[in-house]
């Protein structure tokens, strides 16, 4: 166990940050699944805007890699465009 005050604070803050990152990542994955299962074009467009924003935020905070974010958004955009 750490002895320095700064190290103890770092442990607390990193644990809190880890929980926040896990929550945001899991929420985004849920919305991605919801978007993939959508068959209505209008609903998919609205959902895509929200999911796209969430993915960008994850990439900005380095929770996911920038390229992974771009790939996900590209595949989701293709899915939305393929809906009739």
C-alpha positions as MATLAB code, in Angstrom:
seq = 'XXXXXXXXXXXXXXXXXXXXXXXXXXXXXXXXXXXXXXXXXXXXXXXXXXXXXXXXXXXXXXXXXXXXXXXXXXXXXXXXXXXX';
ca = [
       0.000    0.000    0.000;
       1.195    3.503   -0.784;
       2.534    5.718    1.983;
       2.560    9.168    0.399;
      -0.511   11.372    0.473;
      -0.222   12.104   -3.234;
      -0.041    8.391   -4.069;
      -3.133    7.660   -1.984;
      -4.998   10.463   -3.735;
      -3.841    9.159   -7.116;
      -5.224    5.701   -6.259;
      -8.600    7.197   -5.304;
      -8.822    9.447   -8.347;
      -7.753    6.745  -10.805;
     -10.341    4.348   -9.362;
     -13.073    6.953   -9.781;
     -11.917    7.717  -13.326;
     -11.845    4.007  -14.168;
     -15.441    3.562  -13.023;
     -16.565    6.598  -15.025;
     -14.762    5.343  -18.144;
     -16.281    1.862  -17.799;
     -19.778    3.330  -17.415;
     -19.423    5.572  -20.480;
     -17.885    2.795  -22.586;
     -20.586    0.280  -21.644;
     -23.354    2.818  -22.296;
     -21.931    3.554  -25.736;
     -21.727   -0.152  -26.578;
     -25.375   -0.557  -25.576;
     -26.419    2.280  -27.883;
     -24.331    0.820  -30.730;
     -26.147   -2.507  -30.338;
     -29.482   -0.697  -30.286;
     -28.546    1.124  -33.495;
     -27.451   -2.094  -35.223;
     -30.804   -3.719  -34.386;
     -32.832   -0.780  -35.672;
     -34.743   -1.234  -38.916;
     -36.461    2.180  -39.098;
     -34.460    4.746  -41.096;
     -35.618    7.868  -39.202;
     -35.011    6.319  -35.800;
     -31.614    5.092  -36.980;
     -30.606    8.584  -38.133;
     -31.483   10.108  -34.760;
     -29.710    7.301  -32.926;
     -26.674    7.584  -35.201;
     -26.184   11.248  -34.284;
     -26.255   10.401  -30.588;
     -23.998    7.340  -30.924;
     -21.554    9.218  -33.139;
     -21.218   11.916  -30.494;
     -20.686    9.324  -27.761;
     -17.990    7.554  -29.791;
     -16.213   10.868  -30.435;
     -16.202   11.646  -26.716;
     -14.688    8.246  -25.912;
     -11.959    8.797  -28.504;
     -11.264   12.318  -27.250;
     -10.724   10.989  -23.712;
      -8.542    8.106  -25.005;
     -10.963    5.486  -23.726;
     -10.938    4.014  -27.229;
      -8.422    4.579  -30.025;
      -9.115    7.243  -32.650;
      -8.971    4.706  -35.485;
     -11.401    2.373  -33.709;
     -13.808    5.288  -33.339;
     -13.503    6.116  -37.039;
     -14.050    2.474  -38.032;
     -17.108    2.139  -35.802;
     -18.673    5.333  -37.105;
     -17.986    4.287  -40.698;
     -19.621    0.875  -40.255;
     -22.590    2.369  -38.447;
     -23.014    4.995  -41.185;
     -23.017    2.206  -43.802;
     -25.687    0.377  -41.803;
     -27.867    3.498  -41.553;
     -27.480    4.221  -45.280;
     -28.428    0.651  -46.176;
     -31.816    0.948  -44.446;
     -34.712    1.541  -46.836;
];
